[in-house]
Every structure is written in structure tokens, then in C-alpha cells.
Coordinates of C-alpha atoms and ligand atoms in Angstrom, one line a residue:
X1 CA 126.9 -77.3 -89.3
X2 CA 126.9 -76.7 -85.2
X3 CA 130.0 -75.3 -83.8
X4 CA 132.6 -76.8 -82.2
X5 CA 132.7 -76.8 -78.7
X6 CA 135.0 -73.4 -76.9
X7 CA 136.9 -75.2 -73.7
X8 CA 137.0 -73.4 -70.2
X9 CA 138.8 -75.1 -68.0
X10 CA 137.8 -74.1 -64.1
X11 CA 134.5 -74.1 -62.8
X12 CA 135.0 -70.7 -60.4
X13 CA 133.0 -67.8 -60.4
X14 CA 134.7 -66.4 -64.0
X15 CA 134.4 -69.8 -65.9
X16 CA 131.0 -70.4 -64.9
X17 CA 129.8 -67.2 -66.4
X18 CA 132.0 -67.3 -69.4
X19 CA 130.6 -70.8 -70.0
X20 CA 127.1 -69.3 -69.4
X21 CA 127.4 -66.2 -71.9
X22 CA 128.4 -68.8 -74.4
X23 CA 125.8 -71.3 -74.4
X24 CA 123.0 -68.6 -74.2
X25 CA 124.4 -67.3 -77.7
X26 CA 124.2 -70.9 -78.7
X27 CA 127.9 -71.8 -78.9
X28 CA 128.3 -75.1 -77.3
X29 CA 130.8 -75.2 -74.7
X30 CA 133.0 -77.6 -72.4
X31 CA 133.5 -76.8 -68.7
X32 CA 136.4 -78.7 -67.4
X33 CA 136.9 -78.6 -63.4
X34 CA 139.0 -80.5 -61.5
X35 CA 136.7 -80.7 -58.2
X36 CA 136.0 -82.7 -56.8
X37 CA 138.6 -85.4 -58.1
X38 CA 141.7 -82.9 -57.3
X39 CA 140.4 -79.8 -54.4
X40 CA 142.5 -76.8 -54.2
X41 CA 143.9 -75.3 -50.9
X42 CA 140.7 -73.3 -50.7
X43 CA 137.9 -75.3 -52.2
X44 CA 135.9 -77.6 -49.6
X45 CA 132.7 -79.0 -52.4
X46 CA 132.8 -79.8 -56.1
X47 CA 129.9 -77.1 -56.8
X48 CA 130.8 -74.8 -59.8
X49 CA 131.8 -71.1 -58.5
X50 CA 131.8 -72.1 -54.8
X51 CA 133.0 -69.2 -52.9
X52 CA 136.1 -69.7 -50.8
X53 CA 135.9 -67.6 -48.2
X54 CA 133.6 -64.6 -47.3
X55 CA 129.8 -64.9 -48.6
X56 CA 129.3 -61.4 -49.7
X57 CA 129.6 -60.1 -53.0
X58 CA 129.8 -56.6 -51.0
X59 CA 128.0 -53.2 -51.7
X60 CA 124.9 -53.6 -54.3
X61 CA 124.6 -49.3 -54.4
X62 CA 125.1 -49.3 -57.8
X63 CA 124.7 -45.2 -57.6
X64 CA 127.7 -44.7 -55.4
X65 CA 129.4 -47.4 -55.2
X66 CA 132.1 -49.5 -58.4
X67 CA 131.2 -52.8 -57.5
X68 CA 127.5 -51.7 -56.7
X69 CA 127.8 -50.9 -60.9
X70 CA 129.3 -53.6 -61.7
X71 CA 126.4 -55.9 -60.0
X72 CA 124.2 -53.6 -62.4
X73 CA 126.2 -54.1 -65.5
X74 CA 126.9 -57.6 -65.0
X75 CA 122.3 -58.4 -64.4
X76 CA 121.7 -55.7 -67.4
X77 CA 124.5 -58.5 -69.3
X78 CA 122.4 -61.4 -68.2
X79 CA 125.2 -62.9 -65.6
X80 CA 124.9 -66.0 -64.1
X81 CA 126.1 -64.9 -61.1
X82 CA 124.3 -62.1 -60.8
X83 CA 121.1 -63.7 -61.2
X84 CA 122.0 -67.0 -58.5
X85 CA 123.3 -64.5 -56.5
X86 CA 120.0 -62.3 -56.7
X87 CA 117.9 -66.4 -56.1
X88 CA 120.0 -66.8 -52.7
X89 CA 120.6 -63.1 -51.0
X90 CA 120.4 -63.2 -47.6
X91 CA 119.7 -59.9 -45.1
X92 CA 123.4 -58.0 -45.2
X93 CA 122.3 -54.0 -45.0
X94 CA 123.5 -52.4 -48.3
X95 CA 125.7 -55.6 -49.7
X96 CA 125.0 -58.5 -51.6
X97 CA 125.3 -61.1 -49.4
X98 CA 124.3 -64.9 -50.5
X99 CA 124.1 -68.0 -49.0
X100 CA 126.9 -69.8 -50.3
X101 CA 125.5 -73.3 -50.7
X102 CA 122.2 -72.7 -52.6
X103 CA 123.9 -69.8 -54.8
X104 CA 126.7 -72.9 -55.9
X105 CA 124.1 -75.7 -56.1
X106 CA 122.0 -73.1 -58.6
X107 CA 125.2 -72.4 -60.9
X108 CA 125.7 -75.9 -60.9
X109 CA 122.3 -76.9 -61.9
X110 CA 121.4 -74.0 -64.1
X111 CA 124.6 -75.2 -66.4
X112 CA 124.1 -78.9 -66.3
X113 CA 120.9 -78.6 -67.4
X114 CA 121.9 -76.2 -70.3
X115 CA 121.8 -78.8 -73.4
X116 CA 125.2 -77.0 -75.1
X117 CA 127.2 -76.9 -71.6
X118 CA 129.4 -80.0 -71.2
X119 CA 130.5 -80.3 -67.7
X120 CA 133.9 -82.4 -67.8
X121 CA 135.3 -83.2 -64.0
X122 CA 138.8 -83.6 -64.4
X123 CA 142.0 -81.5 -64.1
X124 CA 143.6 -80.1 -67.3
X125 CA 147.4 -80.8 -66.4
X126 CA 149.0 -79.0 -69.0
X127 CA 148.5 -76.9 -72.0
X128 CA 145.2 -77.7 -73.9
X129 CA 145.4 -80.0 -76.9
X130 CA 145.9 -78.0 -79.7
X131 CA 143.0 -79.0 -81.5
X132 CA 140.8 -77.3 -78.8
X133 CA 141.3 -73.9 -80.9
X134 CA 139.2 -71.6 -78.9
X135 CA 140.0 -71.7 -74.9
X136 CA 139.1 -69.8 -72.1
X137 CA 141.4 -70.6 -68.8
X138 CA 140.0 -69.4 -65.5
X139 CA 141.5 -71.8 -62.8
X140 CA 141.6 -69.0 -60.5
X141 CA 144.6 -67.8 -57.8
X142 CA 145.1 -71.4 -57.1
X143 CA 145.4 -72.8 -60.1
X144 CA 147.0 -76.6 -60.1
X145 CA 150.7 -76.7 -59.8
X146 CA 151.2 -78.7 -63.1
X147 CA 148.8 -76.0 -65.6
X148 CA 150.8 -73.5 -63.2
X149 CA 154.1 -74.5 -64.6
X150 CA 152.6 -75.1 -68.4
X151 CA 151.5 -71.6 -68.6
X152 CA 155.2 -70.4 -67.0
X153 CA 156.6 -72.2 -69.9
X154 CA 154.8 -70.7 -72.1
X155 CA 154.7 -66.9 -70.8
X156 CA 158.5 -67.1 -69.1
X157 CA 158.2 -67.8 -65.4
X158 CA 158.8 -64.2 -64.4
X159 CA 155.2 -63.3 -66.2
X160 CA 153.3 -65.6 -63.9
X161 CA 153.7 -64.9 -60.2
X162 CA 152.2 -67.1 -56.9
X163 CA 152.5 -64.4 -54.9
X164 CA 150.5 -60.9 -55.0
X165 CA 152.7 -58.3 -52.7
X166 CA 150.0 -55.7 -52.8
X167 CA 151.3 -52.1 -52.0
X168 CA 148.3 -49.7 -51.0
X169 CA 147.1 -47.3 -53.5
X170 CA 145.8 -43.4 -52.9
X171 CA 143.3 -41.4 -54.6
X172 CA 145.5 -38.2 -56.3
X173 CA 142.7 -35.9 -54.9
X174 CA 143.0 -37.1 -51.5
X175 CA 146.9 -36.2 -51.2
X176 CA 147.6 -33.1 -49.4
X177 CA 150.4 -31.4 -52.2
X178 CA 150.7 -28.7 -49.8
X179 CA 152.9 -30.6 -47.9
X180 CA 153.8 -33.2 -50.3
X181 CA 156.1 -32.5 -53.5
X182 CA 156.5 -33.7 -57.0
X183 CA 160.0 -35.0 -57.9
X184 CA 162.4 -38.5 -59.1
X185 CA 165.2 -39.8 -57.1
X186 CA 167.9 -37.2 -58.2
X187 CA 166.0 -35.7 -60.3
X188 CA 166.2 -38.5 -63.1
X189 CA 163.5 -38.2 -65.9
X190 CA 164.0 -42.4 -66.5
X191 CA 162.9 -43.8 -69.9
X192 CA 158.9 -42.5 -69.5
X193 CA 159.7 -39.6 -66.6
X194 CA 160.1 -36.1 -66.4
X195 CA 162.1 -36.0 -63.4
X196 CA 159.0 -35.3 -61.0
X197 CA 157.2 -38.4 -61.3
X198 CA 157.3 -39.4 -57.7
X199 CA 155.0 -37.3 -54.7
X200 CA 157.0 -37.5 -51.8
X201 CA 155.3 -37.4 -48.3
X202 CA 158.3 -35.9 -46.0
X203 CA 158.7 -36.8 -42.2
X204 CA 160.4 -35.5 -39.3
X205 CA 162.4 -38.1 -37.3
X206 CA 159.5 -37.4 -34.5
X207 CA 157.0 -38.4 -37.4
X208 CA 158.8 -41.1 -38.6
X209 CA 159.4 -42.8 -34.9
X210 CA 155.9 -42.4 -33.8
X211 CA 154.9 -43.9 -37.4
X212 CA 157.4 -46.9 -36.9
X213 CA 156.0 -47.2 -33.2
X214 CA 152.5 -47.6 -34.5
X215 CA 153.9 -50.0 -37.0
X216 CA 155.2 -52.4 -34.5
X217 CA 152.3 -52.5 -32.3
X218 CA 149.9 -53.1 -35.1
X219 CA 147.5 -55.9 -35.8
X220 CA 149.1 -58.5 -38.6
X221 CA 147.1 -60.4 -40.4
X222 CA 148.5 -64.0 -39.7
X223 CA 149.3 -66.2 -42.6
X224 CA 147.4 -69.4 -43.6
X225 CA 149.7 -72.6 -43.4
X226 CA 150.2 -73.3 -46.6
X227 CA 150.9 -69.4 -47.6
X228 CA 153.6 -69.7 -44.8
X229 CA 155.5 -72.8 -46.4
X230 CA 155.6 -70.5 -49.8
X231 CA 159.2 -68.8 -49.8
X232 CA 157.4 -65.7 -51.4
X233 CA 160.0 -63.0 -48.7
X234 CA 162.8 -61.9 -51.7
X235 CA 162.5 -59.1 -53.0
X236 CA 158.9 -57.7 -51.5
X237 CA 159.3 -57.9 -47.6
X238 CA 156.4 -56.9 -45.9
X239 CA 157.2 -53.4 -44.4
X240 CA 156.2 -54.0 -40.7
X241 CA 158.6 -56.6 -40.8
X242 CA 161.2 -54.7 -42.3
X243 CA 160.5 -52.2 -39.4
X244 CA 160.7 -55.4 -36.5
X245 CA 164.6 -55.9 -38.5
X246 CA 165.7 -52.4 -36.7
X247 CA 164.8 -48.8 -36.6
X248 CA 166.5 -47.3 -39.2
X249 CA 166.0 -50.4 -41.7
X250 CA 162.9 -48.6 -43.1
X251 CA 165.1 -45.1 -43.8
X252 CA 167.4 -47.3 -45.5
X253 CA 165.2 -49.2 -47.6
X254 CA 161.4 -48.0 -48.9
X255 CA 161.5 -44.7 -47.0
X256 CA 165.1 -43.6 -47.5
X257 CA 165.2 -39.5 -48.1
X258 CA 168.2 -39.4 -50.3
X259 CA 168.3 -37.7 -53.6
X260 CA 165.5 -35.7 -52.7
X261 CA 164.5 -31.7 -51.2
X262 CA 161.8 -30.2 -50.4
X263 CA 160.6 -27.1 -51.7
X264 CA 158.5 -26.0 -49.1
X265 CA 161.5 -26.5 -46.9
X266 CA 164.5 -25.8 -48.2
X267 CA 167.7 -26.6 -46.8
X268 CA 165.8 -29.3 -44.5
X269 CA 166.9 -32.7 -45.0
X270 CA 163.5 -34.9 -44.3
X271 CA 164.3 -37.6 -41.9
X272 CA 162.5 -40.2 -44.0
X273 CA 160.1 -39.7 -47.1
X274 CA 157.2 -42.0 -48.5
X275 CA 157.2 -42.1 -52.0
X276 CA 154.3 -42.9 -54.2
X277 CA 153.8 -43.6 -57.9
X278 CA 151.2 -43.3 -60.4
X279 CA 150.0 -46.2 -60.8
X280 CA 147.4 -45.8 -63.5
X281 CA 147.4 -44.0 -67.3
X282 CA 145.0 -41.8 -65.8
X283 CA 147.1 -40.3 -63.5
X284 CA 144.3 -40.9 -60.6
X285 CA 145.8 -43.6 -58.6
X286 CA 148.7 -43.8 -56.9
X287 CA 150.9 -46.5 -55.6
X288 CA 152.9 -46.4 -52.1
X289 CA 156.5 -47.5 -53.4
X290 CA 157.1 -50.6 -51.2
X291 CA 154.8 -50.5 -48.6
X292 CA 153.6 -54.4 -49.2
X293 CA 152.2 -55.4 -45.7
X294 CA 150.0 -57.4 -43.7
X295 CA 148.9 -55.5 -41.4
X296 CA 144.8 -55.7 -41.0
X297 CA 142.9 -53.2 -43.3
X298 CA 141.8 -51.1 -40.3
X299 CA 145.1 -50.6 -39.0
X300 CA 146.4 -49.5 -42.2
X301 CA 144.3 -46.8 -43.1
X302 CA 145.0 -45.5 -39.4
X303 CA 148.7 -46.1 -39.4
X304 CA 148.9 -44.7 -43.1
X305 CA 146.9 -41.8 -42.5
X306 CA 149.9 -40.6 -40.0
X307 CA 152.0 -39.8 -42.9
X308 CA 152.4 -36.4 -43.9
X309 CA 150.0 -35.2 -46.2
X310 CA 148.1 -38.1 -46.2
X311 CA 146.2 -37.7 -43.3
X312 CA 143.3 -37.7 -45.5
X313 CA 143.9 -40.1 -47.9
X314 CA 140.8 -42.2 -49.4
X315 CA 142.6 -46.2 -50.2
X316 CA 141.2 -47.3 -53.5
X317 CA 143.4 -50.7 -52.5
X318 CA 145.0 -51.5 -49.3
X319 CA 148.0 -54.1 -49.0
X320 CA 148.2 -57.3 -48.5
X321 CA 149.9 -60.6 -49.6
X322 CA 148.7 -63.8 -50.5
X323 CA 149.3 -66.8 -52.6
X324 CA 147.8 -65.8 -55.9
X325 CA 148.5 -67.1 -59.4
X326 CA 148.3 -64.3 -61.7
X327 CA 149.9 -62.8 -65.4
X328 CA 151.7 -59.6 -66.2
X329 CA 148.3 -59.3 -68.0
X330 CA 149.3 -55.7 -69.1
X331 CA 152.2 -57.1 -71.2
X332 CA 150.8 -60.9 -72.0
X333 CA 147.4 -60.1 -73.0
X334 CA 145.2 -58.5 -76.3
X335 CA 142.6 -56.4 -75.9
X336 CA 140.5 -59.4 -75.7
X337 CA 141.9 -61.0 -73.5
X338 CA 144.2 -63.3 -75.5
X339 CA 147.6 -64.6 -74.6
X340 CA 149.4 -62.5 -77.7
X341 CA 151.8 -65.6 -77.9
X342 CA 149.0 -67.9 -78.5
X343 CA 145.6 -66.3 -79.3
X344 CA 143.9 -69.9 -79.3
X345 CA 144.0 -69.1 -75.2
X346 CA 141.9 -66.6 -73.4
X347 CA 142.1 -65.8 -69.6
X348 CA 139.3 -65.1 -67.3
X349 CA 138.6 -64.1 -63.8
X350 CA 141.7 -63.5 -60.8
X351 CA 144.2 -65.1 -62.8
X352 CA 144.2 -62.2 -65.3
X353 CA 144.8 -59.4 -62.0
X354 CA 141.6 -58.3 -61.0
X355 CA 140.2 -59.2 -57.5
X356 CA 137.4 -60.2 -55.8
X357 CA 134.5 -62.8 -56.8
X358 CA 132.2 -60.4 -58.9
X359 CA 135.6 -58.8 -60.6
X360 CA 136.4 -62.2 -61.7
X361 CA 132.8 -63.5 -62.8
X362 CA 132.6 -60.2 -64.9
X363 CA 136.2 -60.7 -66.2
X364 CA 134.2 -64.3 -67.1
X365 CA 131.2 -62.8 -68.5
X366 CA 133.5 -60.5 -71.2
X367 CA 135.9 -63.9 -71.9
X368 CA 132.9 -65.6 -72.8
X369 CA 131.6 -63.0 -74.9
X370 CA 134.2 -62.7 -76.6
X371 CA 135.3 -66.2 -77.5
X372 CA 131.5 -66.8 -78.5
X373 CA 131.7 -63.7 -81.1
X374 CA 135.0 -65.2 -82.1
X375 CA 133.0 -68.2 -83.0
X376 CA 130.0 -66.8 -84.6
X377 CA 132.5 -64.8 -86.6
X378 CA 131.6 -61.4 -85.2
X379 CA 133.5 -58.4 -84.1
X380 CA 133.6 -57.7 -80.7
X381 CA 133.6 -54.3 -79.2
X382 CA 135.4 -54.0 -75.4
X383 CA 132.7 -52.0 -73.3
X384 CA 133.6 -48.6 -72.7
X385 CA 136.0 -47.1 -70.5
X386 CA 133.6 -45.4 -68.7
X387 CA 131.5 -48.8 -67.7
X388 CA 133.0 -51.0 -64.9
X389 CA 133.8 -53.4 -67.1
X390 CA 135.6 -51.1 -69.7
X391 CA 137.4 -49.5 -66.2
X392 CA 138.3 -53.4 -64.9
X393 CA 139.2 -54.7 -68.8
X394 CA 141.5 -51.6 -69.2
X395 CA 144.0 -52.2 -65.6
X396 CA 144.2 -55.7 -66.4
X397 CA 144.8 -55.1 -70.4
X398 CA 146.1 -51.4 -70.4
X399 CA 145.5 -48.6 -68.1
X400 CA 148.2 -49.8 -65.2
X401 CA 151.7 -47.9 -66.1
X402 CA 154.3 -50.3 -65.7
X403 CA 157.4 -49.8 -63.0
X404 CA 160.3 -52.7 -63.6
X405 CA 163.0 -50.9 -62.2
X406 CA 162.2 -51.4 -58.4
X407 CA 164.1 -54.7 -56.9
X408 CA 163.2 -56.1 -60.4
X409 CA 159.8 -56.8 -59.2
X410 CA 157.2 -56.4 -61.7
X411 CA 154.3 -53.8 -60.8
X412 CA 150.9 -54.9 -62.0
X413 CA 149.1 -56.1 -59.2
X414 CA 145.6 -57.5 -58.9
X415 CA 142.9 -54.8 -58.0
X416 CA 139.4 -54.1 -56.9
X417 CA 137.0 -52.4 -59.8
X418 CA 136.9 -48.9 -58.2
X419 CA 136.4 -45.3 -59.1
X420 CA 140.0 -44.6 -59.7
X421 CA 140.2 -46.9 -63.0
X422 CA 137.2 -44.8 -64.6
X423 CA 137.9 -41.5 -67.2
X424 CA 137.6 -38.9 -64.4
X425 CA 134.4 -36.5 -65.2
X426 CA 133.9 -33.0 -64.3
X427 CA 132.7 -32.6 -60.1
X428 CA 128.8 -31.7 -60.9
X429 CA 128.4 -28.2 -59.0
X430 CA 124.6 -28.1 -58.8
X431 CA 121.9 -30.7 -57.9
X432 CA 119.1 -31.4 -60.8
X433 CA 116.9 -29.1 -59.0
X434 CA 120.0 -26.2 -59.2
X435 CA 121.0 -25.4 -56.2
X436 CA 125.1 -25.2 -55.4
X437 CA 126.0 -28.8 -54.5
X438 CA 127.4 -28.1 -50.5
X439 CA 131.7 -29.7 -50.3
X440 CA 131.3 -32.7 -48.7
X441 CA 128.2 -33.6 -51.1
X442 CA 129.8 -33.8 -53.9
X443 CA 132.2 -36.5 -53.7
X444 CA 128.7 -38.3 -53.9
X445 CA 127.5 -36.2 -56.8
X446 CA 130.8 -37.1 -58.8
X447 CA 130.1 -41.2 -57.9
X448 CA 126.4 -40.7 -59.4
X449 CA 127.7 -38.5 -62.4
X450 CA 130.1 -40.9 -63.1
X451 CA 127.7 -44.3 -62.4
X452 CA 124.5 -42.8 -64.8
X453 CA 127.6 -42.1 -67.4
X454 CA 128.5 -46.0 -67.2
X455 CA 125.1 -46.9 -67.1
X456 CA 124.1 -44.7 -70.0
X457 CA 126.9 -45.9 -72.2
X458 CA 126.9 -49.6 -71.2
X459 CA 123.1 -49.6 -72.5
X460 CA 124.9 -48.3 -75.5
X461 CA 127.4 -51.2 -75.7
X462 CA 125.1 -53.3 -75.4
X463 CA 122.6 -52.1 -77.7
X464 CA 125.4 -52.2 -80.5
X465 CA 124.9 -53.8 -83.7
X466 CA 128.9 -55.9 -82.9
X467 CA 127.2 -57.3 -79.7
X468 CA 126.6 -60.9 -79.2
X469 CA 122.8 -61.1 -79.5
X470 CA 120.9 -63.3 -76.9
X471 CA 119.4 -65.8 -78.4
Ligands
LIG501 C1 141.8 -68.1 -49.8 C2 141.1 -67.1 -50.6 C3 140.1 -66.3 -50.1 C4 139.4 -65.4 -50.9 N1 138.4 -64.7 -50.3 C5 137.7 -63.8 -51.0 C6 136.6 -63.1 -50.5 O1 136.3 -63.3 -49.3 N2 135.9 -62.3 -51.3 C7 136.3 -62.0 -52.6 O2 135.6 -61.3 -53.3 N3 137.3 -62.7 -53.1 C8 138.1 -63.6 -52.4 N4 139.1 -64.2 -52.9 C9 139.6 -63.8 -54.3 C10 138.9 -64.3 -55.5 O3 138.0 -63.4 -55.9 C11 138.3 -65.7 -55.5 O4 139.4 -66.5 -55.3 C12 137.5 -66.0 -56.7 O5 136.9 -67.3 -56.5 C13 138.3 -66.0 -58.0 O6 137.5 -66.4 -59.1 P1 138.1 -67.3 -60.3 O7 137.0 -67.8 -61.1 O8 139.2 -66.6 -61.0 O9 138.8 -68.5 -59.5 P2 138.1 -69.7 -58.7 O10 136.8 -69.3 -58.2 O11 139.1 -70.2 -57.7 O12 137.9 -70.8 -59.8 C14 138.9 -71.5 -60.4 C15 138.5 -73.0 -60.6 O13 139.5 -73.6 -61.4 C16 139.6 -74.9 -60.9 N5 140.9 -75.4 -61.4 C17 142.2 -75.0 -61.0 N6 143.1 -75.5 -61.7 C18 142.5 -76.4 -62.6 C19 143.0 -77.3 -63.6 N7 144.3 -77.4 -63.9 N8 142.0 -78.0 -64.3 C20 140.7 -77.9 -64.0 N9 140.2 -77.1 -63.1 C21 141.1 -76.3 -62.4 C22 139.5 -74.8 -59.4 O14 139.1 -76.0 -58.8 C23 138.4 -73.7 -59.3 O15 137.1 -74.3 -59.2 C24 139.8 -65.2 -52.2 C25 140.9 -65.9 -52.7 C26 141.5 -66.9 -52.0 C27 142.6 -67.7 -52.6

């Protein structure tokens, strides 16, 4: 008997490719997609995964670079995207760039023509009918206002947010703890703490008024109209404009020193202090507490980097704000991706917290993989840790550690696949040939230990007798 159909409603870069990894394992599926009957704020064509702004899918190093990887795990996984992307790349140095019309019109085309793809055009305006048992949903950061509110009914409103407020995040090894220092608020361990969860990044009040100088004089990134009209502003003001609301608003608010001393300074009150949080299980990442902002990437690594004991810091996110639609994934989701609430639903690509086009097609290409093993009544194995998709499938499903207490805002916030989210692995010391790897070689050395690791053991994975076998 053939198989009923699995549903995937949006035609973006994730539910094209988890559409795709289903029909080549010959499950039949139904892509629903509301272009171009109903267009989003973004969308301009009804072509399936049409790319709404930028045409790059950015660096293809796949030795030294996460996404680079992730291009290499996704064509090693026989993507879609990967593969239309690969068709239409036009000259962009070391990134993927594509040319956006041809690489749409060829993931159209390629799943039209598939015999078990169904494309439906039409907008899916509320929760799926529930004799569609098996349902992918990957509508993307702009999903439609009435599935929007279905899904908040179904998760509680404050699990789905339409606004990221992106705070920028460090690499531990790139914090100076010479200057900085380990420590809570007053010292309060807190229900997972041991009182010296925080690293605290002191400044003089000469630091902290040249820092709130270059602040105000930096470049903004300006809103898009329909981003301005969304009253987004409680709870997670941008902090340049906290700064333009007076000079000591920022002391009083993100950066305020109380509760807190410095040991390589005792009896010195800091002026202000920049707190940052672990952001990740692995202890790797770490989070500046409140320092959502708009200002341009550029400026902020510049303005950031004036900080005490960051003036080296490596940015494995910077900030920003947009409109985005996305879960509390950590806290809605399986290991599979399922809605625990209601396992009959899946969720794929940006909506589940990753970012970027090729996060959200591979978030796709594992949705699809699993539904399909579902199915076929297979197990599925997650990829490893170690891979880029085992790094990307554990911040959206698991690896972020969770911080409710500040302003009430929830902390998961969508992310980049980068080196951060992998298992770190010991700093190789000498080359293959043996000689002593020189200091400012081997941040490189570590990037290739830890790509040929993911490489290695996504080969593994996918080798596995659980995998979903092409057919
Ligand atoms: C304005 C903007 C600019 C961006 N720029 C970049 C960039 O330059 N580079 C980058 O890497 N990432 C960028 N992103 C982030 C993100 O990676 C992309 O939005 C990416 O397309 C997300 O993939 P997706 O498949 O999750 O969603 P999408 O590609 O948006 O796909 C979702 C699909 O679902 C459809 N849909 C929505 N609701 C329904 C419904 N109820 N029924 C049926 N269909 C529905 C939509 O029409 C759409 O086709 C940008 C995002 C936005 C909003």
C-alpha cells in the first residue's frame, strides 16, 4: 500500500529540502505555499525557496569555516539546495554566491517534476487538519498572521515571539579574564548558579563616557517600514537608544555596577560593568546581558571591542533586531524536532531559531529526514554533535541554557551555525609533518581539527544502518 502523503506547509529554503529528502526516499509529500496567491513582506515571486534578500549563501571553506561545513554536509546529504545552489554560483571570491532567479526557478522545477511531490499553492490559515498526521511547518520569520496566531494558541503566546532582540555573543577564549572577573549580582547562586556565573567587564567612568560617546555617533541600521509599525520596544530597548535617553540611563539599566567588586581592584567601585552570560551548555559562548542593538555589524565589533577585556573579542553573533517569528524551540520541541504538545507537527528552517538561508534549508533537510523515517517506520539517529548539523540541531533543541529571569524576556535567540555550538577539541600543537604549530596558526589548526572531526563522523551518520537509505 503507498504512503500517505507528509504535509509541509512553506515553500522557503527549509521546506523545499525537507520536501526533497522525502520524496527521494519515496514518501510522497505535499508542499503547501501560499505565493503567489498571498506574498509576505519579503517575498517578490512565487518560486519555491526564493531568497529575500542577500544572494550569498556566504563562505564555501568548508576547512575553516561552520557554514563552509555545513555546505559540505548538506551536498554529502544530497540537499537540494546545495546542489541548485552549486547549478547557479556566480564569481563571489571564497562564498557561495548564486544567482537568485535561476537557483529558485531550478528548486521549483526540480520538485514539480518529482512524480511524489504535490505542490499545493495556497495559504494554510490555521492548524493543519488533523487527519494530515505527519506535518512539517517551515513558513519561515514571516509566517502569515493567521497560522502565526494558531501556533500561539497552541504553544501560549509567550513561546512564539515576532521579534528577535539579538544581544551579541563572545567566544570564552577571546575574553581577557585578566581584567575581567567571574561573579552573580550579590553574589546569588540562583536556581542553576554558583554565585559566579556572570564575567563582568569593569569600566572607568573615562571608559564608560568615551564608550557611550562612540555609541551615539555610531552608524544604526535603519528599520524597514513595516518593522517600524511593530511595537516590538518593551522590554528589549535597543542599547544605543537607551544611551540617546541620557548619560547615565545605561549605568542604571544593562551596565549598572551594583552588587558587584572586583578582585583585581579591591575597594574600587567600577563606574559601570558589562555583564555577559553563558549562553551555551558548553560553556563556549557567551551572551552580552542586554546589549540588543542596531547598530551596523562593523560598528559593533569596533565599539564593543572598547570594553574592557574585550578588546579582543572574536563575535560568534552580533546584535540585531528584526521582525522574526520564531519558538522557544529549547522548551517546545523533541529531539526531532516535534512540537512535544503535538508530535503530529514538526518545525523546520528559521522558525525553529536558527538563522540564515543554508541554516534553515539544513534544519529542512533533518525535518524531512526525519518525518520520512517516521513513515517508513525507522529509527532515526540526530547526527552528531560534532557535525554542523548535530552543532545547529542541538542550540535549537538543547545546548542553549535558558535565562528567564531578565525583564521576563525569554533568552533563546536565533543563531548562525558557528564553531562555538561544536564539543570543543583539543588545540592541535604540531602540523602533520610535526613541527610546533606557530600562536596565531592555530586558531586555524583547531577549525581544521574540528571540520575533518565533523566530516569524519558525519560519513559515519550517514553510513548508519538507522539512516534513511536513498532510494
Ligand atoms: C527581510 C529578511 C531578510 C533576510 N536576509 C537574509 C540574508 O540576506 N541572508 C540569509 O542568510 N538570511 C536572511 N534572512 C533570514 C532567513 O535565513 C531567511 O528568511 C530564510 O529564507 C528562512 O528560510 P525558511 O525556509 O525558514 O523561511 P522562508 O524562506 O521565508 O520560507 C517560508 C515560506 O513559507 C511561506 N508561508 C508563510 N506562511 C504560510 C502559510 N500560512 N501557508 C503557506 N505558506 C506560508 C512563505 O511564503 C515562504 O515561501 C532574512 C530574513 C528576512 C525576513
Amino acid at each position: 500500500m503507498p504512503h500517505a502523503p507528509i504535509h509541509v506547509i512553506g515553500g522557503g529554503l527549509a521546506g523545499s529540502e525537507a520536501a526533497w529528502q522525502i520524496a527521494r526516499v519515496g514518501v510522497p509529500v505535499v508542499l503547501h505555499e501560499m505565493r503567489p496567491h498571498r506574498q509576505t513582506e519579503a517575498h517578490q515571486t512565487g518560486g519555491l525557496a526564493e531568497l529575500v534578500c542577500s544572494n550569498s549563501f556566504r563562505s564555501d571553506d568548508a576547512a575553516t569555516n561552520a557554514v563552509g561545513l555545513l555546505h559540505e554536509e548538506m551536498r554529502r546529504s544530497g540537499s537540494l539546495i546545495m546542489a541548485a545552489g552549486d547549478r547557479h554560483k556566480l564569481p563571489a571570491g571564497g562564498a557561495l554566491a548564486v544567482d537568485r532567479d535561476g537557483f529558485s526557478d531550478e528548486v521549483t522545477q526540480q520538485l514539480e517534476s518529482h512524480p511524489l511531490v504535490t505542490l499545493a499553492r495556497g495559504e494554510i490559515a490555521g492548524l493543519p487538519p488533523p487527519e494530515w498526521d505527519s506535518v512539517i511547518v517551515a513558513t519561515g520569520p514571516l509566517t502569515s498572521p493567521a497560522l502565526s496566531a494558531a501556533i500561539g494558541g497552541l504553544t501560549g503566546e509567550t513561546e512564539l515571539a515576532f521579534f528577535d532582540a539579538i544581544a551579541p555573543i563572545v567566544h570564552l577564549e577571546t575574553i581577557d579574564e585578566s581584567i575581567t572577573w567571574r561573579q552573580s549580582r550579590y553574589d546569588k547562586p540562583g536556581p542553576a548558579g554558583s554565585g559566579a556565573d556572570y564575567i563582568n567587564c569593569p569600566m572607568s567612568r573615562e571608559d564608560y563616557e568615551r564608550f557611550l560617546d562612540a555609541l551615539l555617533a555610531a552608524d544604526k541600521t535603519s528599520f524597514k517600514q513595516w518593522e517600524a509599525s511593530t511595537p516590538y520596544f518593551d522590554g528589549c530597548l535597543p542599547i544605543e537608544v537607551m544611551g540617546e535617553r541620557g548619560r547615565d540611563t545605561l549605568r542604571f539599566g544593562p551596565m549598572k555596577p551594583v552588587g558587584l567588586s572586583n578582585p583585581h581592584r579591591p575597594g574600587e567601585r567600577p563606574h559601570a560593568v558589562v555583564q555577559l552570560r553563558q549562553d551555551n551548555a558548553l560553556g563556549t559562548l557567551w551572551n552580552m546581558v542586554g546589549f540588543q542593538t542596531k547598530l551596523k555589524h562593523g560598528e559593533q565589533v569596533r565599539i564593543f571591542r572598547m570594553i574592557p577585556g574585550l578588546e579582543n573579542a572574536e563575535f560568534a553573533r552580533l546584535g540585531g533586531l528584526h521582525r522574526n517569528t520564531f519558538l522557544n524551540s529549547p522548551r517546545l520541541l523533541d529531539g526531532e524536532l516535534r512540537l512535544k504538545a503535538e508530535p503530529r507537527l514538526r518545525f523546520a528552517g528559521q522558525i525553529t531559531g536558527c538563522e540564515g538561508y543554508v541554516e534553515s534549508a539544513a534544519i529542512g533537510l533533518l525535518a524531512g529526514r526525519a518525518a520520512a523515517a517516521e513513515r517508513l517506520g525507522q529509527a532515526w539517529v540526530p547526527p552528531p554533535p560534532t557535525t554542523a548539523f548535530g552543532a545547529l540541531l542541538g542550540h535549537i533543541t538543547g545546548g542553549h541554557i535558558a535565562a528567564e529571569s531578565e525583564g521576563g524576556a525569554r533568552s533563546f535567540q536565533p543563531m548562525n551555525v558557528n564553531f562555538g555550538l561544536f564539543p570543543p577539541i583539543e588545540e592541535p600543537v604540531r602540523d602533520a609533518a610535526g613541527n610546533r604549530i606557530k600562536g596565531k596558526e592555530r586558531g586555524a589548526a583547531r577549525k581544521r581539527a574540528l571540520t575533518a572531526r565533523a566530516l569524519a563522523d558525519l560519513d559515519g551518520w550517514l553510513a548508519s544502518p538507522h539512516r534513511v537509505a536513498a532510494e
